[in-house]
Coordinates of C-alpha atoms in Angstrom, one line a residue:
X695 CA -130.4 136.2 -26.1
X696 CA -131.9 136.0 -29.6
X697 CA -130.4 133.5 -32.1
X698 CA -127.3 134.8 -33.9
X699 CA -127.9 136.0 -37.4
X700 CA -125.4 134.2 -39.5
X701 CA -125.2 136.2 -42.7
X702 CA -125.3 139.8 -44.1
X703 CA -128.3 138.8 -46.2
X704 CA -130.3 137.7 -43.2
X705 CA -129.3 141.0 -41.4
X706 CA -130.7 142.9 -44.3
X707 CA -133.9 140.9 -44.4
X708 CA -134.4 141.4 -40.7
X709 CA -133.8 145.1 -40.4
X710 CA -134.4 146.4 -44.0
X711 CA -131.0 148.1 -44.2
X712 CA -130.7 150.3 -47.4
X713 CA -128.2 149.6 -50.1
X714 CA -124.6 150.3 -49.5
X715 CA -125.1 150.2 -45.7
X716 CA -124.0 146.6 -45.1
X717 CA -120.6 147.4 -43.9
X718 CA -120.4 146.9 -40.1
X719 CA -119.9 150.6 -39.2
X720 CA -122.5 151.9 -41.6
X721 CA -125.0 149.3 -40.5
X722 CA -124.5 150.4 -36.9
X723 CA -124.9 154.1 -37.8
X724 CA -128.0 153.5 -39.8
X725 CA -129.7 151.6 -37.0
X726 CA -128.5 153.6 -34.1
X727 CA -127.7 152.4 -30.6
X728 CA -131.3 151.4 -29.7
X729 CA -131.2 148.2 -31.8
X730 CA -127.8 147.1 -30.3
X731 CA -128.9 148.1 -26.8
X732 CA -132.1 146.1 -27.2
X733 CA -130.2 143.0 -28.3
X734 CA -132.6 142.4 -31.1
X735 CA -129.9 140.7 -33.1
X736 CA -126.4 139.5 -32.5
X737 CA -124.9 139.6 -35.9
X738 CA -121.9 137.3 -36.3
X739 CA -120.6 139.2 -39.4
X740 CA -120.9 142.6 -37.7
X741 CA -119.7 141.8 -34.2
X742 CA -116.7 139.8 -35.5
X743 CA -115.3 143.0 -37.1
X744 CA -116.9 145.9 -35.2
X745 CA -117.9 146.4 -31.6
X746 CA -120.5 149.2 -31.6
X747 CA -120.2 149.7 -27.8
X748 CA -116.4 150.2 -28.1
X749 CA -116.9 152.8 -30.9
X750 CA -119.8 154.5 -29.0
X751 CA -117.7 154.7 -25.8
X752 CA -114.8 156.3 -27.6
X753 CA -117.0 158.7 -29.5
X754 CA -118.9 159.9 -26.4
X755 CA -115.8 159.8 -24.1
X756 CA -114.4 162.6 -26.4
X757 CA -117.6 164.6 -26.0
X758 CA -117.7 163.9 -22.3
X759 CA -114.3 165.4 -21.9
X760 CA -115.2 168.5 -23.8
X761 CA -118.8 169.3 -22.6
X762 CA -119.2 172.2 -20.2
X763 CA -122.0 172.8 -17.8
X764 CA -123.3 176.3 -18.2
X765 CA -126.1 176.0 -15.6
X766 CA -128.7 173.4 -14.4
X767 CA -130.4 173.3 -17.8
X768 CA -127.7 174.0 -20.4
X769 CA -124.5 172.2 -21.5
X770 CA -122.1 173.5 -24.1
X771 CA -120.1 171.4 -26.6
X772 CA -117.3 173.7 -27.6
X773 CA -116.4 174.0 -31.2
X774 CA -113.7 171.5 -32.2
X775 CA -112.6 169.6 -35.2
X776 CA -114.7 170.5 -38.2
X777 CA -117.4 172.1 -36.2
X778 CA -118.2 175.7 -37.4
X779 CA -120.2 176.6 -34.3
X780 CA -120.6 175.4 -30.7
X781 CA -123.2 172.8 -29.7
X782 CA -125.8 173.7 -27.0
X783 CA -127.8 170.9 -25.3
X784 CA -130.8 171.8 -23.1
X785 CA -130.9 169.0 -20.4
X786 CA -130.4 168.2 -16.8
X787 CA -127.7 166.0 -15.3
X788 CA -129.8 162.9 -15.5
X789 CA -130.8 163.4 -19.1
X790 CA -127.2 164.0 -20.1
X791 CA -126.0 160.7 -18.5
X792 CA -128.5 158.9 -20.7
X793 CA -127.4 160.8 -23.8
X794 CA -123.8 159.5 -23.3
X795 CA -125.2 156.0 -24.0
X796 CA -126.6 156.8 -27.4
X797 CA -125.6 158.6 -30.6
X798 CA -127.5 161.8 -30.4
X799 CA -124.8 164.0 -29.0
X800 CA -122.5 163.1 -31.9
X801 CA -125.3 164.2 -34.2
X802 CA -125.3 167.6 -32.5
X803 CA -121.6 167.8 -33.3
X804 CA -122.2 166.7 -36.9
X805 CA -124.9 169.3 -37.5
X806 CA -122.4 172.0 -36.3
X807 CA -120.3 171.2 -39.4
X808 CA -123.0 172.2 -41.9
X809 CA -122.0 175.1 -44.3
X810 CA -123.6 178.4 -43.3
X811 CA -124.8 177.3 -39.9
X812 CA -125.5 180.2 -37.6
X813 CA -125.5 180.6 -33.8
X814 CA -125.2 177.1 -32.4
X815 CA -126.2 173.5 -33.2
X816 CA -128.9 173.0 -30.6
X817 CA -130.6 170.0 -28.9
X818 CA -133.8 170.3 -26.9
X819 CA -134.3 168.1 -23.7
X820 CA -136.4 165.5 -25.6
X821 CA -133.4 164.8 -27.9
X822 CA -132.8 161.3 -29.2
X823 CA -131.1 159.7 -32.2
X824 CA -132.6 160.4 -35.6
X825 CA -131.9 160.4 -39.3
X826 CA -129.0 162.8 -39.8
X827 CA -130.1 165.4 -37.3
X828 CA -131.1 164.3 -33.8
X829 CA -134.8 164.4 -33.0
X830 CA -135.1 167.4 -30.9
X831 CA -132.5 169.2 -33.0
X832 CA -132.6 172.9 -34.1
X833 CA -130.2 174.5 -36.5
X834 CA -130.4 177.8 -38.5
X835 CA -128.5 178.3 -41.7
X836 CA -127.8 181.4 -43.6
X837 CA -130.4 182.0 -46.3
X838 CA -127.9 183.4 -48.8
X839 CA -124.9 181.2 -48.2
X840 CA -126.1 178.2 -46.1
X841 CA -127.6 174.8 -46.9
X842 CA -130.9 173.1 -46.4
X843 CA -131.1 169.5 -45.3
X844 CA -134.1 167.2 -45.3
X845 CA -132.5 165.4 -42.4
X846 CA -133.1 168.6 -40.4
X847 CA -136.9 168.3 -41.0
X848 CA -137.6 164.6 -41.0
X849 CA -139.8 162.2 -42.9
X850 CA -143.1 163.1 -41.4
X851 CA -143.1 166.7 -42.6
X852 CA -145.1 169.0 -40.3
X853 CA -145.9 166.3 -37.8
X854 CA -147.6 168.6 -35.4
X855 CA -150.1 169.2 -32.6
X856 CA -153.3 171.2 -32.1
X857 CA -155.4 171.9 -29.0
X858 CA -159.1 172.3 -29.0
X859 CA -160.8 173.8 -26.0
X860 CA -164.4 173.1 -24.9
X861 CA -166.8 174.5 -22.3
X862 CA -167.4 170.9 -20.9
X863 CA -166.2 169.9 -17.5
X864 CA -164.8 166.5 -16.5
X865 CA -168.0 165.6 -14.5
X866 CA -170.0 166.0 -17.7
X867 CA -167.6 163.9 -19.9
X868 CA -166.4 161.2 -17.6
X869 CA -169.7 159.2 -17.7
X870 CA -169.6 159.2 -21.5
X871 CA -165.9 158.7 -22.0
X872 CA -166.1 155.2 -23.6
X873 CA -168.9 156.3 -25.9
X874 CA -167.0 159.4 -26.9
X875 CA -163.7 157.7 -27.6
X876 CA -165.4 154.9 -29.5
X877 CA -167.3 157.5 -31.6
X878 CA -164.1 159.4 -32.3
X879 CA -162.4 156.1 -33.3
X880 CA -165.1 155.5 -35.8
X881 CA -165.0 159.0 -37.2
X882 CA -161.2 159.4 -37.4
X883 CA -159.5 156.6 -39.4
X884 CA -156.4 155.3 -37.7
X885 CA -153.6 152.8 -38.3
X886 CA -150.5 152.7 -40.6
X887 CA -152.6 152.0 -43.7
X888 CA -155.6 154.1 -42.7
X889 CA -157.3 156.1 -45.4
X890 CA -159.4 159.2 -45.1
X891 CA -163.2 159.0 -45.3
X892 CA -163.2 160.2 -48.9
X893 CA -160.4 160.2 -51.4
X894 CA -159.6 163.5 -53.1
X895 CA -158.8 163.6 -56.8
X896 CA -155.3 164.6 -57.9
X897 CA -156.4 168.0 -59.1
X898 CA -158.1 168.5 -55.7
X899 CA -155.0 167.3 -53.9
X900 CA -152.9 169.9 -55.8
X901 CA -155.2 172.6 -54.3
X902 CA -154.8 171.0 -50.8
X903 CA -151.0 171.0 -51.2
X904 CA -150.9 174.7 -52.2
X905 CA -153.7 176.0 -49.9
X906 CA -153.5 173.8 -46.8
X907 CA -156.1 174.3 -44.1
X908 CA -157.8 177.1 -46.1
X909 CA -159.0 174.5 -48.6
X910 CA -160.6 172.4 -45.9
X911 CA -162.4 175.3 -44.3
X912 CA -163.7 176.3 -47.7
X913 CA -165.2 172.8 -48.0
X914 CA -167.2 173.5 -44.9
X915 CA -165.0 171.5 -42.5
X916 CA -164.0 174.2 -40.1
X917 CA -164.4 177.8 -39.0
X918 CA -162.7 180.8 -40.4
X919 CA -161.4 181.6 -36.9
X920 CA -159.5 178.3 -36.9
X921 CA -157.1 179.6 -39.5
X922 CA -155.9 182.5 -37.4
X923 CA -154.9 180.1 -34.6
X924 CA -152.5 178.0 -36.7
X925 CA -148.8 178.4 -37.4
X926 CA -148.5 180.2 -40.8
X927 CA -152.4 180.3 -40.7
X928 CA -152.3 176.7 -41.9
X929 CA -150.7 177.5 -45.2
X930 CA -147.1 178.0 -46.3
X931 CA -147.2 180.2 -49.4
X932 CA -144.0 178.8 -50.8
X933 CA -145.8 175.6 -51.7
X934 CA -145.8 174.4 -55.3
X935 CA -147.7 171.2 -56.0
X936 CA -145.9 170.9 -59.3
X937 CA -142.6 169.8 -57.6
X938 CA -144.4 167.0 -55.7
X939 CA -143.9 163.6 -57.4
X940 CA -146.8 161.6 -58.7
X941 CA -145.8 158.8 -56.3
X942 CA -146.2 161.1 -53.4
X943 CA -149.6 162.3 -54.6
X944 CA -150.7 158.7 -55.3
X945 CA -149.8 157.8 -51.7
X946 CA -151.5 160.9 -50.2
X947 CA -154.7 161.4 -52.1
X948 CA -156.5 158.8 -50.0
X949 CA -155.0 159.8 -46.6
X950 CA -156.6 163.2 -45.9
X951 CA -158.4 163.1 -42.6
X952 CA -156.6 160.1 -41.2
X953 CA -154.5 159.7 -38.1
X954 CA -151.9 157.2 -39.0
X955 CA -150.0 155.1 -36.5
X956 CA -147.0 155.4 -34.1
X957 CA -147.3 158.2 -31.6
X958 CA -150.1 159.9 -33.3
X959 CA -153.4 160.3 -31.4
X960 CA -156.6 162.1 -30.7
X961 CA -156.8 162.5 -26.9
X962 CA -159.6 163.8 -24.7
X963 CA -157.9 165.5 -21.8
X964 CA -158.8 167.4 -18.6
X965 CA -156.9 170.4 -17.3
X966 CA -155.5 169.4 -13.9
X967 CA -153.1 172.3 -13.2
X968 CA -153.0 176.0 -14.2
X969 CA -149.6 177.7 -13.6
X970 CA -150.4 181.1 -15.2
X971 CA -154.1 182.1 -14.8
X972 CA -153.9 185.2 -17.0
X973 CA -152.2 183.6 -19.9
X974 CA -154.4 180.4 -19.6
X975 CA -157.6 182.5 -19.8
X976 CA -156.3 184.4 -22.9
X977 CA -155.7 181.0 -24.5
X978 CA -159.3 179.9 -23.6
X979 CA -158.3 177.7 -20.6
X980 CA -160.7 178.6 -17.8
X981 CA -159.4 176.4 -14.9
X982 CA -159.0 172.9 -13.5
X983 CA -161.6 170.3 -14.6
X984 CA -162.1 171.8 -18.1
X985 CA -162.1 169.3 -20.9
X986 CA -159.9 169.8 -24.0
X987 CA -158.9 167.7 -27.1
X988 CA -155.4 167.3 -28.4
X989 CA -154.7 166.0 -32.0
X990 CA -151.2 164.8 -33.0
X991 CA -150.5 163.7 -36.6
X992 CA -148.7 164.9 -39.7
X993 CA -148.4 164.6 -43.5
X994 CA -148.8 160.8 -43.5
X995 CA -147.2 158.8 -46.4
X996 CA -147.3 161.8 -48.7
X997 CA -144.7 163.7 -46.5
X998 CA -142.6 160.6 -46.2
X999 CA -142.5 160.2 -50.0
X1000 CA -141.6 163.9 -50.5
X1001 CA -138.7 163.5 -48.1
X1002 CA -137.5 160.3 -49.7
X1003 CA -137.7 161.8 -53.2
X1004 CA -135.6 164.8 -52.2
X1005 CA -133.0 162.9 -50.2
X1006 CA -132.0 161.3 -53.5
X1007 CA -131.7 164.7 -55.1
X1008 CA -129.7 166.0 -52.1
X1009 CA -127.3 163.0 -52.2
X1010 CA -126.4 163.9 -55.8
X1011 CA -126.2 167.6 -54.9
X1012 CA -123.6 166.9 -52.2
X1013 CA -121.3 165.7 -54.9
X1014 CA -122.3 168.5 -57.4
X1015 CA -121.6 171.3 -54.9
X1016 CA -118.6 169.7 -53.3
X1017 CA -120.0 169.6 -49.8
X1018 CA -118.0 167.7 -47.2
X1019 CA -120.2 166.0 -44.6
X1020 CA -119.4 163.7 -41.6
X1021 CA -122.6 161.7 -42.2
X1022 CA -124.3 161.1 -45.5
X1023 CA -127.6 161.4 -43.8
X1024 CA -127.0 165.1 -43.5
X1025 CA -127.3 165.3 -47.3
X1026 CA -127.9 169.0 -48.2
X1027 CA -127.6 171.6 -50.9
X1028 CA -127.3 175.4 -50.9
X1029 CA -130.6 177.0 -50.0
X1030 CA -130.6 179.2 -53.1
X1031 CA -129.7 176.4 -55.5
X1032 CA -132.4 175.0 -57.8
X1033 CA -132.5 171.8 -55.8
X1034 CA -132.8 173.8 -52.5
X1035 CA -135.6 175.9 -53.8
X1036 CA -137.5 172.9 -55.1
X1037 CA -137.2 171.1 -51.8
X1038 CA -138.5 174.2 -49.9
X1039 CA -141.6 174.2 -52.3
X1040 CA -142.1 170.4 -51.9
X1041 CA -141.7 170.5 -48.1
X1042 CA -144.1 173.4 -47.9
X1043 CA -146.6 171.4 -50.0
X1044 CA -146.3 168.5 -47.6
X1045 CA -146.6 170.8 -44.6
X1046 CA -149.8 172.2 -46.1
X1047 CA -151.2 168.7 -46.5
X1048 CA -150.5 168.1 -42.8
X1049 CA -152.4 171.3 -41.7
X1050 CA -155.3 170.2 -44.0
X1051 CA -155.2 166.7 -42.4
X1052 CA -155.4 168.0 -38.8
X1053 CA -158.1 170.5 -39.9
X1054 CA -160.2 167.6 -41.4
X1055 CA -159.7 165.6 -38.2
X1056 CA -160.8 168.5 -36.1
X1057 CA -164.0 168.7 -38.1
X1058 CA -164.6 165.0 -37.4
X1059 CA -163.8 165.5 -33.7
X1060 CA -166.4 168.3 -33.5
X1061 CA -169.0 166.0 -35.1
X1062 CA -168.2 163.3 -32.6
X1063 CA -168.7 165.6 -29.6
X1064 CA -172.0 166.9 -31.2
X1065 CA -173.2 163.3 -31.6
X1066 CA -172.4 162.3 -28.0
X1067 CA -173.5 165.5 -26.2
X1068 CA -176.4 166.5 -28.4
X1069 CA -175.2 170.1 -28.8
X1070 CA -173.5 171.9 -31.6
X1071 CA -169.7 172.4 -31.6
X1072 CA -170.3 176.2 -31.3
X1073 CA -172.5 175.6 -28.2
X1074 CA -169.8 173.4 -26.8
X1075 CA -167.2 176.1 -27.2
X1076 CA -164.9 173.9 -29.3
X1077 CA -162.6 176.6 -30.5
X1078 CA -159.0 176.0 -31.7
X1079 CA -156.5 177.2 -29.2
X1080 CA -153.5 176.7 -31.5
X1081 CA -151.8 174.4 -34.0
X1082 CA -148.0 174.0 -34.1
X1083 CA -145.6 172.2 -36.4
X1084 CA -142.6 170.3 -35.1
X1085 CA -140.9 168.8 -38.2
X1086 CA -140.3 171.8 -40.6
X1087 CA -137.8 174.3 -42.0
X1088 CA -138.9 177.9 -42.1
X1089 CA -137.4 181.0 -43.6
X1090 CA -137.3 183.5 -40.8
X1091 CA -135.5 186.7 -39.7
X1092 CA -133.6 186.5 -36.4
X1093 CA -130.8 188.5 -34.7
X1094 CA -127.5 186.9 -35.2
X1095 CA -124.3 188.5 -33.7
X1096 CA -126.3 191.7 -33.2
X1097 CA -127.7 192.0 -36.8
X1098 CA -131.0 190.9 -38.2
X1099 CA -130.5 188.2 -40.7
X1100 CA -132.6 185.9 -42.9
X1101 CA -132.1 182.3 -42.0
X1102 CA -133.6 178.9 -42.6
X1103 CA -134.5 177.4 -39.2
X1104 CA -134.6 173.6 -39.2
X1105 CA -136.8 172.3 -36.4
X1106 CA -136.8 168.5 -36.2
X1107 CA -138.8 167.3 -33.3
X1108 CA -138.8 170.9 -32.1
X1109 CA -141.5 173.5 -31.8
X1110 CA -141.6 177.2 -32.7
X1111 CA -141.8 179.3 -29.5
X1112 CA -142.1 182.9 -30.5
X1113 CA -142.2 185.5 -27.8
X1114 CA -144.5 188.5 -27.1
X1115 CA -145.0 191.2 -29.8
X1116 CA -143.9 189.0 -32.7
X1117 CA -145.9 189.6 -35.9
X1118 CA -146.3 185.9 -36.5
X1119 CA -148.1 185.4 -33.2
X1120 CA -151.9 185.6 -33.5
X1121 CA -153.1 189.1 -32.7
X1122 CA -155.2 188.0 -29.7
X1123 CA -152.2 186.2 -28.2
X1124 CA -149.5 188.7 -29.2
X1125 CA -149.2 190.5 -25.9
X1126 CA -148.1 187.3 -24.1
X1127 CA -146.5 185.2 -26.9
X1128 CA -147.2 182.1 -29.0
X1129 CA -148.9 179.1 -27.4
X1130 CA -146.6 176.0 -27.4
X1131 CA -148.1 172.5 -27.2
X1132 CA -146.2 169.6 -25.7
X1133 CA -148.0 166.2 -26.0
X1134 CA -147.5 163.3 -23.6
X1135 CA -148.3 159.8 -24.6
X1136 CA -151.4 158.0 -23.5
X1137 CA -150.8 157.8 -19.7
X1138 CA -148.8 160.9 -19.3
X1139 CA -149.5 164.6 -19.0
X1140 CA -149.5 167.1 -21.8
X1141 CA -148.6 170.8 -21.5
X1142 CA -149.6 174.2 -22.7
X1143 CA -146.6 176.5 -22.6
X1144 CA -145.9 180.0 -24.0
X1145 CA -142.9 181.2 -26.1
X1146 CA -140.5 183.8 -24.7
X1147 CA -138.0 186.5 -25.6
X1148 CA -135.3 184.2 -24.2
X1149 CA -136.2 181.7 -26.9
X1150 CA -135.9 184.4 -29.5
X1151 CA -132.4 185.3 -28.3
X1152 CA -131.1 181.8 -27.7
X1153 CA -132.8 179.2 -29.9
X1154 CA -134.2 181.1 -32.9
X1155 CA -137.6 181.0 -31.2
X1156 CA -137.6 177.2 -30.6
X1157 CA -138.3 174.7 -27.8
X1158 CA -139.0 171.0 -27.2
X1159 CA -141.8 169.0 -28.9
X1160 CA -142.7 166.2 -26.5
X1161 CA -141.2 163.6 -24.2
X1162 CA -138.7 161.9 -26.5
X1163 CA -138.3 158.1 -26.7
X1164 CA -136.2 156.2 -24.2
X1165 CA -136.4 152.9 -26.1
X1166 CA -137.1 151.7 -29.6
X1167 CA -140.6 150.5 -30.5
X1168 CA -139.4 147.0 -30.9
X1169 CA -137.9 147.0 -27.4
X1170 CA -141.2 148.5 -26.1
X1171 CA -143.1 145.6 -27.7
X1172 CA -140.7 143.1 -26.2
X1173 CA -141.1 144.5 -22.7
X1174 CA -144.8 145.6 -22.6
X1175 CA -146.8 143.5 -25.1
X1176 CA -147.8 141.0 -22.5
X1177 CA -149.0 143.7 -20.1
X1178 CA -152.0 144.7 -22.2
X1179 CA -151.2 148.4 -21.8
X1180 CA -154.7 149.6 -22.7
X1181 CA -156.3 147.5 -19.9
X1182 CA -153.6 148.4 -17.5
X1183 CA -154.1 152.1 -17.9
X1184 CA -157.9 151.8 -17.7
X1185 CA -157.7 149.7 -14.6
X1186 CA -155.0 151.8 -12.8
X1187 CA -155.7 155.3 -14.0
X1188 CA -159.2 155.3 -15.6
X1189 CA -157.8 156.2 -19.0
X1190 CA -159.9 154.6 -21.8
X1191 CA -157.8 153.7 -24.8
X1192 CA -159.0 152.6 -28.2
X1193 CA -156.1 151.5 -30.3
X1194 CA -155.9 149.9 -33.8
X1195 CA -154.0 147.0 -32.3
X1196 CA -152.4 145.8 -29.0
X1197 CA -149.0 146.2 -30.6
X1198 CA -149.5 149.9 -31.1
X1199 CA -150.5 150.3 -27.5
X1200 CA -147.3 148.5 -26.4
X1201 CA -145.1 150.5 -28.8
X1202 CA -146.4 153.7 -27.3
X1203 CA -146.5 152.7 -23.6
X1204 CA -145.7 155.7 -21.4
X1205 CA -142.7 153.8 -20.0
X1206 CA -141.1 153.9 -23.4
X1207 CA -140.7 157.7 -23.2
X1208 CA -138.8 160.2 -21.1
X1209 CA -140.7 161.9 -18.4
X1210 CA -142.5 164.8 -20.2
X1211 CA -142.7 166.8 -17.0
X1212 CA -139.0 166.6 -16.6
X1213 CA -138.5 167.8 -20.2
X1214 CA -140.9 170.7 -19.6
X1215 CA -139.1 171.5 -16.3
X1216 CA -135.9 172.0 -18.3
X1217 CA -137.4 174.3 -20.9
X1218 CA -139.2 176.3 -18.2
X1219 CA -136.0 176.5 -16.1
X1220 CA -134.0 177.6 -19.1
X1221 CA -136.7 180.2 -19.9
X1222 CA -137.2 179.1 -23.6
X1223 CA -140.9 178.3 -23.0
X1224 CA -142.9 178.7 -19.8
X1225 CA -145.6 176.6 -18.2
X1226 CA -149.2 177.8 -18.6
X1227 CA -151.3 174.7 -17.9
X1228 CA -151.1 170.9 -17.6
X1229 CA -153.6 168.4 -19.0
X1230 CA -153.9 164.6 -18.3
X1231 CA -155.7 162.1 -20.5
X1232 CA -159.2 160.8 -20.0
X1233 CA -159.5 158.9 -23.3
X1234 CA -157.2 158.2 -26.2
X1235 CA -157.6 157.1 -29.9
X1236 CA -154.4 155.6 -31.1
X1237 CA -153.4 154.4 -34.6

């Protein structure tokens, strides 16, 4: 057991709790169950007056009594209390038993109380506790009479994934994997404080914020065809750089083209299973043994600052508009209010920065392959398969109660999964549906899926975004730091990892996450996204 922390002040110093959160209950809610479960501190002040396990047991016992199994992949939380709609959780029995031990199901219930929420408050199988909304949460609100909440998007706005195909096969790449990963590590700055290779001026940054990946391609860092294979073509037109604070711009102007830290990566992968040959070929996947590259990153500190700035605005707006909430982290305002419209513009600006960031990294990845293999990226067939966002709010039209309706779909740790014949799906993919990219983490598989009509009917065209954490980063470090995860994965599985620090590798150990294959099994079984191909890592650049 760690030493007991004897005072509120030392609690705050240890966990950086925000102001007004130093009451026992609020401290617990802010931190979530992971910290308590991990026994990182045993606070005399808090545990003398509040037992988080007792509260958690009572809270989830209520949900346990209400929850109904619809089938092997769906569980319903019926509307009760102040809920305006039902909750729907995509999970299997094993996942559900774990969820009863944390706070995420209560967050599904809380989201269901939001004014103007439509359909159901939903959770994907990678659900875990988050700020306000659960990570893996999906909620659509009425565009005219509903609210918008930064907690339903998250701090890393448009954290997302892209997949780049190649014509290379594993036998060609395996002998060069160390050289390739080391080259990519040198070309793509990584780490929490990593900066892009060249800062952009503030006026240039304004153009990035409003034009996204288009701006990058115009600078010669990409192909015109890349834009057609990105969600929103790499640019949300609602963006307005004028609503983004100087603080956000100051934090972001040096970050373009950098990976960041945490679960972000550049991963060289090999296709090891193809489930749907026809769809795979349409997406540029020719068969087993083909080498691809996956990039996972977002809007860096710029997006974080945009979210932080608007949370303050939303907290004041809750009072101004008389909105009653079960959790202040759900701070929100009406979509059509001045504050709501400004947030949409700011969020879209940060989203555009993220697309520009991933496009800049793609350019550097292509340069790295050219250097190692002595052929141009065009000769190597390094075309972009697709780029998806998974922390975003989008104005979309969906069928609700039999009528087409304009809604704001919050996807937090969730991916768009539009089905066949939708106008937002690239023309060359439209006959089968939108590609969906589900990343693993260092030692685990990643998946290429496809969106479905069932997703359009049930989830506002949404599905999961990854594996979802099983334990906090601190707990992962405590358990795995001594194992030297990078060496272990290379020794046991031949996966070469180049990480900014051993701590990052420990934080992102595969054992710290749910089984991504089990997550995908649920989405496939529920029909909200279907398996097309599976990839496994050969080499990984981590922040």
